[in-house]
Coordinates of C-alpha atoms in Angstrom, one line a residue:
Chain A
X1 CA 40.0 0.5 9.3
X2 CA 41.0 0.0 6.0
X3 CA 38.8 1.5 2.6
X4 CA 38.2 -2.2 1.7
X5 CA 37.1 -3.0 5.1
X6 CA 34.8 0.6 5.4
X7 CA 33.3 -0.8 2.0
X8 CA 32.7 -4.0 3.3
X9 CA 31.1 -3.1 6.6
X10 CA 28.8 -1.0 4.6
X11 CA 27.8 -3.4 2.4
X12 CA 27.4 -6.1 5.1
X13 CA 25.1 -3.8 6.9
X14 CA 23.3 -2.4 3.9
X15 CA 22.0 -6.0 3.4
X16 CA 21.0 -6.3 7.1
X17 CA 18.9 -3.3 7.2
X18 CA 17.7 -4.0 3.6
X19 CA 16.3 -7.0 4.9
X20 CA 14.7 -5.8 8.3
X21 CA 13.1 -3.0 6.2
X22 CA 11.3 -5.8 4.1
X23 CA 10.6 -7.9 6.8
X24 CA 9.4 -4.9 9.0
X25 CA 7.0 -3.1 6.3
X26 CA 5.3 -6.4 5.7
X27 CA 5.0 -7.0 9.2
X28 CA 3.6 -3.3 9.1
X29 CA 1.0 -4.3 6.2
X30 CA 0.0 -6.7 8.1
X31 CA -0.7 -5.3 11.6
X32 CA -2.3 -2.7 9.8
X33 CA -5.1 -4.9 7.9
X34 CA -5.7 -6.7 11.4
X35 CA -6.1 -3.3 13.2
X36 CA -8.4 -1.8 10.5
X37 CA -10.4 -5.5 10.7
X38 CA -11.0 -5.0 14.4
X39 CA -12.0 -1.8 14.0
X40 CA -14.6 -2.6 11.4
X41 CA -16.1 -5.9 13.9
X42 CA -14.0 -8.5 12.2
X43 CA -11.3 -10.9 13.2
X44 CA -8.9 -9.7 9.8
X45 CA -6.2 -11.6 8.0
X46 CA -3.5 -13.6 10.0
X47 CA -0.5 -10.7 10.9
X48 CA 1.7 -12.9 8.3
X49 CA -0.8 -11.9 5.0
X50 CA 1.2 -9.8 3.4
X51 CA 3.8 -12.6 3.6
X52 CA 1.4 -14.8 2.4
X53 CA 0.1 -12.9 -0.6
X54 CA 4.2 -12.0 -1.8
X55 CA 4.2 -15.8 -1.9
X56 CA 1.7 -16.2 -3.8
X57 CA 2.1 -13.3 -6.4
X58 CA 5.4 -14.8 -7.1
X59 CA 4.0 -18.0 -8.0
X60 CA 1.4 -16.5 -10.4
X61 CA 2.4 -15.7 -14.2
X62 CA 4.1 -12.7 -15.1
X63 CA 2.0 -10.4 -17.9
X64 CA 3.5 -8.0 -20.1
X65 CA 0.7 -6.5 -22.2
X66 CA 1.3 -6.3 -25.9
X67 CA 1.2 -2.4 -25.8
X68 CA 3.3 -2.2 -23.3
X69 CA 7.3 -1.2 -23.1
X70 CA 8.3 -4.1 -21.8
X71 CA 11.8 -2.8 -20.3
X72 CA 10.7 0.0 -18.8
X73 CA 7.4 -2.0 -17.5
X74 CA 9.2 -4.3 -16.1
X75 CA 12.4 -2.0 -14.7
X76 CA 9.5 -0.2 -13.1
X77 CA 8.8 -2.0 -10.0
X78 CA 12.6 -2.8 -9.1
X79 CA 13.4 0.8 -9.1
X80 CA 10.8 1.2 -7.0
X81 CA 12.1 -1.5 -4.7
X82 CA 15.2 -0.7 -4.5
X83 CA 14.6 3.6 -4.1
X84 CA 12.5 2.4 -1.0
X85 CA 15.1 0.5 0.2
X86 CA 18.0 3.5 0.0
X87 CA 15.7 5.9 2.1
X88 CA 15.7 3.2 4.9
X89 CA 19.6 3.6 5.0
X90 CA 19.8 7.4 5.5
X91 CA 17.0 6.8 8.9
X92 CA 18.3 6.4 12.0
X93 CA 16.4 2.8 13.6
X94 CA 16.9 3.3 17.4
X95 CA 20.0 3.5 18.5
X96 CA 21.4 1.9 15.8
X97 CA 23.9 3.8 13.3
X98 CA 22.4 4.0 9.5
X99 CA 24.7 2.6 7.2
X100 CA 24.5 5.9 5.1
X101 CA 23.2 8.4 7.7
X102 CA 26.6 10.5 7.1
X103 CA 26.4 10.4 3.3
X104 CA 23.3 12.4 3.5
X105 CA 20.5 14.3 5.0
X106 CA 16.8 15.0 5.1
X107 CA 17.1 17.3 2.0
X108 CA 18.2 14.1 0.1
X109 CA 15.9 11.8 2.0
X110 CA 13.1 14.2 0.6
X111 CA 14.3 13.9 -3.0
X112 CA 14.6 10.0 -2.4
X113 CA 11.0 9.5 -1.4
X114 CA 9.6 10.9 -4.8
X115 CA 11.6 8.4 -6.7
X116 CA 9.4 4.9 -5.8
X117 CA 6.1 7.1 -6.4
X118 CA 7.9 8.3 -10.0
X119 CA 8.8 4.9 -10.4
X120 CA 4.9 4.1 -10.1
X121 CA 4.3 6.5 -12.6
X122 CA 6.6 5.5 -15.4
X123 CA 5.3 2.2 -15.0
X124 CA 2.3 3.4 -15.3
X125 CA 2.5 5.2 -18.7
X126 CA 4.9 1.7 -20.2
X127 CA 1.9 -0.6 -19.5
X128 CA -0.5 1.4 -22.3
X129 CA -3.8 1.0 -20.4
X130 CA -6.0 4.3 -20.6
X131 CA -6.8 3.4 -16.6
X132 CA -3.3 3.5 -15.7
X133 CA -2.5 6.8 -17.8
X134 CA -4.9 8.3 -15.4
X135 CA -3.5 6.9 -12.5
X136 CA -0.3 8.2 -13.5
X137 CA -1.5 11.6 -14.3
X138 CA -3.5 11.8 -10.8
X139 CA 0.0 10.3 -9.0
X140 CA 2.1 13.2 -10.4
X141 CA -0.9 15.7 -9.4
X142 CA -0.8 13.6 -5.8
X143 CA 2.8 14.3 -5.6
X144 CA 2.8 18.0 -6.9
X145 CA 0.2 18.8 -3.8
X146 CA 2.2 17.1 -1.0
X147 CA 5.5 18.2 -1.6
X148 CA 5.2 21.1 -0.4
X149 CA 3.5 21.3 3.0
X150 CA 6.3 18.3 3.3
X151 CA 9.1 20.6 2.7
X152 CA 7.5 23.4 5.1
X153 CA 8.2 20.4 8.1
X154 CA 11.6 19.7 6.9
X155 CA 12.3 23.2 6.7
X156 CA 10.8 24.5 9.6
X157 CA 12.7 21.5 12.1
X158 CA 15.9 22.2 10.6
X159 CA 16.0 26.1 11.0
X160 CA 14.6 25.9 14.3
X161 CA 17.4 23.5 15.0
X162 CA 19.7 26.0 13.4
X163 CA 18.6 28.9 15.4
X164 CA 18.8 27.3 18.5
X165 CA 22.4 26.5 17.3
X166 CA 22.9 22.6 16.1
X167 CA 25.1 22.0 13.6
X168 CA 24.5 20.3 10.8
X169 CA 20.7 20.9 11.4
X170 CA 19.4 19.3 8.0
X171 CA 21.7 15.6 9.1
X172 CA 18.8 13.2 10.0
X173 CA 21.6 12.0 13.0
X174 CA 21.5 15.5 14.5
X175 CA 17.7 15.9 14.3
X176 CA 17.6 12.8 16.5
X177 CA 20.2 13.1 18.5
X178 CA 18.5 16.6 19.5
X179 CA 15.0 16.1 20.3
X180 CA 13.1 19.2 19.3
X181 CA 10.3 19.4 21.9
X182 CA 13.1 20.0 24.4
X183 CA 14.2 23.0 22.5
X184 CA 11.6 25.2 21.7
X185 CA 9.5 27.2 24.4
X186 CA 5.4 27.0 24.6
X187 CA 4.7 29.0 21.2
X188 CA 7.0 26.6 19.5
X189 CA 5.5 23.5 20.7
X190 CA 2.6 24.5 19.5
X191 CA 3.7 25.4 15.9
X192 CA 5.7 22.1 16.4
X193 CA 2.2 20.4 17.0
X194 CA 0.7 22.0 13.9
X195 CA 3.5 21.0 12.2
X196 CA 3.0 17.4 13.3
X197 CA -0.2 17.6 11.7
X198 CA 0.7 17.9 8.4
X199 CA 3.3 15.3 8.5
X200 CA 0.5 12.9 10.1
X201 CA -1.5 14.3 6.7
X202 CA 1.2 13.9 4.3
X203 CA 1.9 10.5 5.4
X204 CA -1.3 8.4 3.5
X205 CA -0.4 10.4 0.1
X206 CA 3.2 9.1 0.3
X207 CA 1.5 5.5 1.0
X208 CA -1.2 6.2 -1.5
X209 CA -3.7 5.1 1.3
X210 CA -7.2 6.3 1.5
X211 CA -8.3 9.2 1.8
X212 CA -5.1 10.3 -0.8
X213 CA -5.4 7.2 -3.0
X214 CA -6.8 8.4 -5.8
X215 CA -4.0 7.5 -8.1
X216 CA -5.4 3.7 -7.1
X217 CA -8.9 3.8 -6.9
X218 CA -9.9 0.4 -7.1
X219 CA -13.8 1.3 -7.6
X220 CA -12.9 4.0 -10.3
X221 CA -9.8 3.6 -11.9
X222 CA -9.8 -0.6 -11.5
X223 CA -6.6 -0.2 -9.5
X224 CA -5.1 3.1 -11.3
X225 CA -1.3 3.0 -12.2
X226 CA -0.7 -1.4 -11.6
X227 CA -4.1 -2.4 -13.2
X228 CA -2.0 -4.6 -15.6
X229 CA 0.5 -5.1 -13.6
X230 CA 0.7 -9.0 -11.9
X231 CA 2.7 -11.7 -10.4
X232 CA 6.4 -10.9 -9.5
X233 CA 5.9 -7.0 -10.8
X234 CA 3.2 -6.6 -8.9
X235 CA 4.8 -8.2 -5.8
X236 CA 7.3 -6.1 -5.7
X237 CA 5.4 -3.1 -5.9
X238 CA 3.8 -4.3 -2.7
X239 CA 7.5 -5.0 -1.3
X240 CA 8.0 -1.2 -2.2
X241 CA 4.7 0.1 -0.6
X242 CA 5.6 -2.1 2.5
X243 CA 9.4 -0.5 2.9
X244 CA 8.2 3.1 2.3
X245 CA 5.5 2.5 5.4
X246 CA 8.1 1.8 7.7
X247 CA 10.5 4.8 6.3
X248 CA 7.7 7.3 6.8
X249 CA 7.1 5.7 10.0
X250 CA 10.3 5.6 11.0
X251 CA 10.9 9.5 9.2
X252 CA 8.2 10.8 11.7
X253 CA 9.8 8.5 14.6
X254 CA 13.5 10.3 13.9
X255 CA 11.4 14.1 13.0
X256 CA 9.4 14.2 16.3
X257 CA 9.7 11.2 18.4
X258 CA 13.3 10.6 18.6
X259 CA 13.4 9.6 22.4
X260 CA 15.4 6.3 23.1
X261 CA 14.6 3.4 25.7
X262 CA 18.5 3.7 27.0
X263 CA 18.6 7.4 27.4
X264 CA 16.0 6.8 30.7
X265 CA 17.1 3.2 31.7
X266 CA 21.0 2.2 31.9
X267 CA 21.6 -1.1 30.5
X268 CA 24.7 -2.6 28.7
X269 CA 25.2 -1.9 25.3
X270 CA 24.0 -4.5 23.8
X271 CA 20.5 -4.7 25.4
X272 CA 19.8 -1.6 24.3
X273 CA 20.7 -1.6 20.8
X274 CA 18.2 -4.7 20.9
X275 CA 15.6 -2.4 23.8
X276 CA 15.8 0.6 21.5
X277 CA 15.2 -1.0 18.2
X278 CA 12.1 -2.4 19.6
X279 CA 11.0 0.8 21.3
X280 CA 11.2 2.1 17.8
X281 CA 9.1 0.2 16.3
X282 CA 6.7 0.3 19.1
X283 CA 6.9 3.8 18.2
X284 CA 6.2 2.9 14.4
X285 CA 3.4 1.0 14.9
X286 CA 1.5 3.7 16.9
X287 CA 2.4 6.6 14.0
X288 CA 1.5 4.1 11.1
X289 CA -1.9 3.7 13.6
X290 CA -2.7 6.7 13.8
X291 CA -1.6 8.3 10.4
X292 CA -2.6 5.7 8.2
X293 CA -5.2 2.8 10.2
X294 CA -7.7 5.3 11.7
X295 CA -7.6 7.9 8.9
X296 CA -8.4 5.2 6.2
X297 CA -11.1 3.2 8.3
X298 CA -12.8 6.5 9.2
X299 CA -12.6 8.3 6.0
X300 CA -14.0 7.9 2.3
X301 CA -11.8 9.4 -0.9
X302 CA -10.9 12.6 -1.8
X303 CA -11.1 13.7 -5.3
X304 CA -8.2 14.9 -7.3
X305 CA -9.1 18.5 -7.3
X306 CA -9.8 18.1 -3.4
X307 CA -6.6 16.4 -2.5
X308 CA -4.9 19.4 -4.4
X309 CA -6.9 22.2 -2.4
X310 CA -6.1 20.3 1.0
X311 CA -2.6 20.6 0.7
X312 CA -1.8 23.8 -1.4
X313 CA -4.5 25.7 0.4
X314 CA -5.5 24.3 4.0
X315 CA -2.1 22.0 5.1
X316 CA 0.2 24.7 3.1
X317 CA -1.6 27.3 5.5
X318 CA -1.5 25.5 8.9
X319 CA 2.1 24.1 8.0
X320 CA 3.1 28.3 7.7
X321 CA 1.5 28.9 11.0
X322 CA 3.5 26.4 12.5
X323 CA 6.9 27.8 10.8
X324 CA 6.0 31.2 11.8
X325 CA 5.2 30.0 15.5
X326 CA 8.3 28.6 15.8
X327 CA 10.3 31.9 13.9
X328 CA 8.4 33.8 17.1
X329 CA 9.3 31.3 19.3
X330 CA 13.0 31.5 18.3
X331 CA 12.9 35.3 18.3
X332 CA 11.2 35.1 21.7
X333 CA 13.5 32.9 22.6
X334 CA 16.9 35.3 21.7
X335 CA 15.5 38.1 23.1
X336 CA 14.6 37.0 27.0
X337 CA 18.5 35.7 26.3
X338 CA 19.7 39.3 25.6
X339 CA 17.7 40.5 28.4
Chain B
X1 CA 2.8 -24.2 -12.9
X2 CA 1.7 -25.3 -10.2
X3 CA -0.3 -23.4 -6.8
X4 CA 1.7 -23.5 -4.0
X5 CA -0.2 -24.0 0.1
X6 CA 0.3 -19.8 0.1
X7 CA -2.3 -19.5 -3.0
X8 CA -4.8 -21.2 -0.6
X9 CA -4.7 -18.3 2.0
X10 CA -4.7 -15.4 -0.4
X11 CA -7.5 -15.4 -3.1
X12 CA -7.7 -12.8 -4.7
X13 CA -11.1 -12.5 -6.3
X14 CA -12.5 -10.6 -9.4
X15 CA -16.0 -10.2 -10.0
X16 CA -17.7 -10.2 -13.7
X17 CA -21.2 -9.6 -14.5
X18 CA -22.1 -10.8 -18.2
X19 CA -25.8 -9.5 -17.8
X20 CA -27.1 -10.7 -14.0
X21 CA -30.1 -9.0 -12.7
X22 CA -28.0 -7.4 -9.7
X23 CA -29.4 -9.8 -7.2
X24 CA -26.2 -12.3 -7.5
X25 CA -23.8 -8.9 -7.3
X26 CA -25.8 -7.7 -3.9
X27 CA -25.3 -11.6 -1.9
X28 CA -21.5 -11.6 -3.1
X29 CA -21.4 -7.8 -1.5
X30 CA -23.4 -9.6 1.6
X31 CA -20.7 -12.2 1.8
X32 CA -18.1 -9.9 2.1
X33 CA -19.3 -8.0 4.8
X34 CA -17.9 -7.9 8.3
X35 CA -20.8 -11.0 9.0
X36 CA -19.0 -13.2 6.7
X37 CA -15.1 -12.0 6.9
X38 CA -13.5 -14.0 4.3
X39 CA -10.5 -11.3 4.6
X40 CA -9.5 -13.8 7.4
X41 CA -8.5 -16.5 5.2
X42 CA -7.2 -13.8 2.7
X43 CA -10.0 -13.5 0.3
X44 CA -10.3 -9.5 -1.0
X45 CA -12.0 -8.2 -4.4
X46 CA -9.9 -6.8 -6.3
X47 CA -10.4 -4.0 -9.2
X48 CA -8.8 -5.2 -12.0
X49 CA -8.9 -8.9 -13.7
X50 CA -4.8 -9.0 -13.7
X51 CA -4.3 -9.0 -9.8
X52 CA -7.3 -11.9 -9.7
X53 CA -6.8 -15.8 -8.7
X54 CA -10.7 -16.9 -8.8
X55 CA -13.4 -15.0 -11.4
X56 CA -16.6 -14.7 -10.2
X57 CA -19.1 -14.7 -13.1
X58 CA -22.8 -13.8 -12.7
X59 CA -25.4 -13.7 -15.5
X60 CA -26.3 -15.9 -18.2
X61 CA -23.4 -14.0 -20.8
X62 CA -25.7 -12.0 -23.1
X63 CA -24.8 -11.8 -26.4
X64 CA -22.7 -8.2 -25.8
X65 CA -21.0 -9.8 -23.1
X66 CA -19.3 -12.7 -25.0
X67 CA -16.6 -11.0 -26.1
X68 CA -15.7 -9.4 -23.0
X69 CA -15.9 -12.7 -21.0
X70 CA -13.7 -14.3 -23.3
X71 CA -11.2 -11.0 -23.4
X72 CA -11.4 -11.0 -19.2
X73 CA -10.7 -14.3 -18.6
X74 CA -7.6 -14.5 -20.7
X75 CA -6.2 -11.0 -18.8
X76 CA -6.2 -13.3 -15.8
X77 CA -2.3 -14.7 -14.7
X78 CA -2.2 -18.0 -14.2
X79 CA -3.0 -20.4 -12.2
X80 CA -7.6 -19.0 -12.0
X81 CA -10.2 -20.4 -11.1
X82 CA -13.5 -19.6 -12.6
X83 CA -16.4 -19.7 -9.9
X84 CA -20.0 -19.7 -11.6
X85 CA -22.9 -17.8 -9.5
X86 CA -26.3 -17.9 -9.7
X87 CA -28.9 -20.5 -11.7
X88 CA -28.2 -17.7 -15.1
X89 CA -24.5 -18.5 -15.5
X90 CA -25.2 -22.8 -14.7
X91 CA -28.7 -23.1 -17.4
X92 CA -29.7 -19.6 -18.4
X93 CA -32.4 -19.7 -15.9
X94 CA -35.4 -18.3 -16.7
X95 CA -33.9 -16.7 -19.8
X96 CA -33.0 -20.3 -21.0
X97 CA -34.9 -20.1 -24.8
X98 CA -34.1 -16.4 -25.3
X99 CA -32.4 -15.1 -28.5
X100 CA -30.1 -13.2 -26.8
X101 CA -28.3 -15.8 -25.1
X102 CA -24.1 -16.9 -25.9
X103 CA -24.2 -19.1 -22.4
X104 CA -24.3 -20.6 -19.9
X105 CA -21.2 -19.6 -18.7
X106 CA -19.5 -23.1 -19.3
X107 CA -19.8 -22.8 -23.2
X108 CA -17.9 -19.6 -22.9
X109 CA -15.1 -20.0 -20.9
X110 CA -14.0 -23.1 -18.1
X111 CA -15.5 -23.1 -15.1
X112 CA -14.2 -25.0 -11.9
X113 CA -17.1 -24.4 -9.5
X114 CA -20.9 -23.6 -9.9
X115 CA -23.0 -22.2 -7.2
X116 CA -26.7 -22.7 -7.6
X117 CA -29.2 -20.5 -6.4
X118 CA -31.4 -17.3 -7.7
X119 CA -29.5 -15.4 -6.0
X120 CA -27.5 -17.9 -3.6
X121 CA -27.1 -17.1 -0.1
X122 CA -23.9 -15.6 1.0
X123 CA -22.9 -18.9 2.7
X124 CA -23.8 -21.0 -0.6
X125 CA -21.3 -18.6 -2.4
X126 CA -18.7 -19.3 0.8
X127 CA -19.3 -22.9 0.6
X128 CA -17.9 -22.6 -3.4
X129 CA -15.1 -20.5 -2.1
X130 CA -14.0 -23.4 0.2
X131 CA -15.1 -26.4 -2.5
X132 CA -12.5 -24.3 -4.6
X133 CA -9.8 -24.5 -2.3
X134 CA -9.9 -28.3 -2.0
X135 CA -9.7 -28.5 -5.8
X136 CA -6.6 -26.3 -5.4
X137 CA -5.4 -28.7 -3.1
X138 CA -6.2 -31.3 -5.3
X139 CA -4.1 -29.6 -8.4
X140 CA -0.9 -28.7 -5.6
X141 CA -1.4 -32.7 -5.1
X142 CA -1.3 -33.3 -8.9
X143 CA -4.0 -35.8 -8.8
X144 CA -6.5 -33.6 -10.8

């Protein structure tokens, strides 16, 4: 194939994914509300609300406060936007080949994910409200605290992957092309369960959801860092919170659960590109559940100090013993193969 | 510019109290309870007056309050609609003759709907919700 044509292809496909992530993380939005409704007794909004309310933020007018800075303000949300939408074309969707999957790796994918919430936060000091200074301030705290039992997962995966031998272990394609429960032995899969856990933690601070959402707190900080942001701004910062549900979905899909329909059942190609893609985002659905829906129906908010000594102190700790479990495991491991 | 049928099925609704007794601010918590569930026709409160479609204002606007009313309700994007709750915001009520008094609420600012009642029930306050969507539909129609 020609450069031209490699280009093109990319480009072509970029837009397709682009547009199944936004259609997707609304769809996410939306069966989470309904879920969370149930849960709480009620019947909840129709599954196509989020679609809904885009619609009608676009329609309403678009306020730049007088103290804000306007080009920054208003760049603000399309970084955000379009950062969200770059993850979603490092991640493997099913079977499905990313568009940029061999341009980079979960290393960069981690560095990506920081840019929408930065994004959030320098829109949050241009719009020159005292409440969204705060926000911004608790978002970078946020942010400080989950990075790092974050990168103790990525870390841990890859080396295990390494030690048992896969190259390229940090290349999202080879994570899920080599399912890491099938490696490790019984210690691992339990460090590979605590490690689990603090992905499933990590998850609602990347989506600013309760019980992480301090940054927003619509009872204190009258929505934190977009209380003066409305209309198409604010619309597109819900377009970015949608797209970043289904990459962390579909991050801890590719990370743990990277099983595919077609890998048990033969079918023709083309059925199971379509077979996978949905078992995917079966798969989605049930992380976003259980990471995002249940935590925030059955929890209240943290405070910024708290959400600071949960991850430095107790998910830094248990994310360790996971890495050291599966260090034994892999030394365990060598030496009944030297025996 | 003009509300479009997807305004109808999101409202987003913020909630101002210019010197109520509280006993408007507990039936609008009561209507939003899981009894009520106007989340299923897209109805949520919301934190801050910029990311609001309908103001709800209780009280009969103290003297204070004035300022802040008038400050609030121009913060809100348009297209709004201004919902007035409680007897307070439509006459004064019972604090109709006091010296304190800027309102009621339609010598401050617009107002599109007015539910009566000290405080009204949460399906009074429902039944203003839905009396302002038909005037939306009214506006989309470009009758009003």
């Amino acid at each position: 194939m020609t450069l031209a044509g490699t280009i093109g292809s990319i480009i072509l496909w970029t837009v397709l994914v682009s547009l199944f992530g936004l259609v997707a993380g609304l769809f996410l939005l939306g069966i989470d509300r309904k879920l969370a409704a149930h849960m709480q007794a009620r019947i909840g909004p129709p599954l196509r609300q989020p679609f809904i309310d885009i619609r009608k933020l676009l329609v309403k007018e678009n306020i730049v406060p007088e103290n804000a800075i306007p080009w920054l303000f208003n760049s603000a949300p399309v970084i955000a936007v379009v950062s969200s939408l770059v993850i979603l074309l490092y991640i493997p969707l099913g079977s499905l080949i990313s568009p940029l999957g061999m341009y980079g790796d979960l290393i960069l994918v981690m560095y990506l994910l920081t840019i929408p919430a930065l994004a959030m936060v320098a829109g949050g000091f241009a719009s020159g409200s005292p409440y969204a200074t705060v926000g911004a301030q608790r978002e970078m705290v946020t942010m400080i605290g989950y990075e790092f039992p974050l990168a103790i997962v990525v870390i841990g995966i890859a080396w295990r992957l390494w030690a048992a031998g896969v190259a390229h272990p940090f290349l999202l394609s080879s994570i899920a092309g080599n399912p890491i429960w099938g490696i490790v032995g019984p210690l691992g899969i339990i460090g590979l369960i605590l490690l689990l856990i603090v992905l499933a933690v990590v998850t609602p601070a990347e989506l600013s959801r309760i019980p992480f959402d301090t940054q927003e707190a619509e009872t204190e900080l009258a929505g934190g860092l977009l209380v003066e942001y409305s209309g198409r701004n604010l619309a597109l910062f819900s377009l970015s919170t949608a797209v970043k549900t289904l990459v962390m979905g579909a991050l801890a899909v590719a990370i743990f659960f990277p099983w595919n329909l077609s890998s048990f059942v033969a079918m023709p190609a083309g059925v199971a590109q379509v077979a996978d893609l949905l078992f995917f985002l079966a798969k989605v659905v049930l992380v976003m559940f259980i990471t995002v829906t249940l935590v925030r129906v059955g929890m209240a908010r943290f405070r910024i100090n708290q959400v600071v000594t949960v991850y430095w102190v107790h998910f830094a700790l248990i994310g360790l013993a996971g890495l050291l479990l599966l260090m034994a495991d892999s030394a365990l491991g060598t030496a009944a193969g030297v025996l | 510019m003009k509300p479009t049928p997807s305004f109808n099925r999101s409202l987003w609704v913020y909630h101002f109290n210019s010197g109520s007794c509280n006993g408007c601010e507990i039936e609008i918590v009561a209507a939003i309870t899981p009894r009520y569930d106007p989340e299923r026709f897209g109805i949520k409160l919301v934190g801050s007056p910029r990311h609001a479609d309908v103001m709800l204002v209780t009280g009969p606007v103290v003297k204070k309050m004035k300022d802040r009313l008038l400050r609030v309700y121009s913060q809100i994007p348009d297209p709004k609609v201004v919902m007035c709750i409680g007897t307070c915001g439509i006459s004064g009520g019972v604090f109709y003759d006091s010296y304190n008094l800027e309102g009621p609420v339609d010598e401050v600012i617009p107002v599109d709907v007015y539910v009566p009642g000290c405080p009204p029930r949460p399906e009074a306050i429902i039944h203003g919700v839905v009396t302002a969507l038909a005037k939306l539909e009214r506006l989309e129609g470009g009758s009003a």
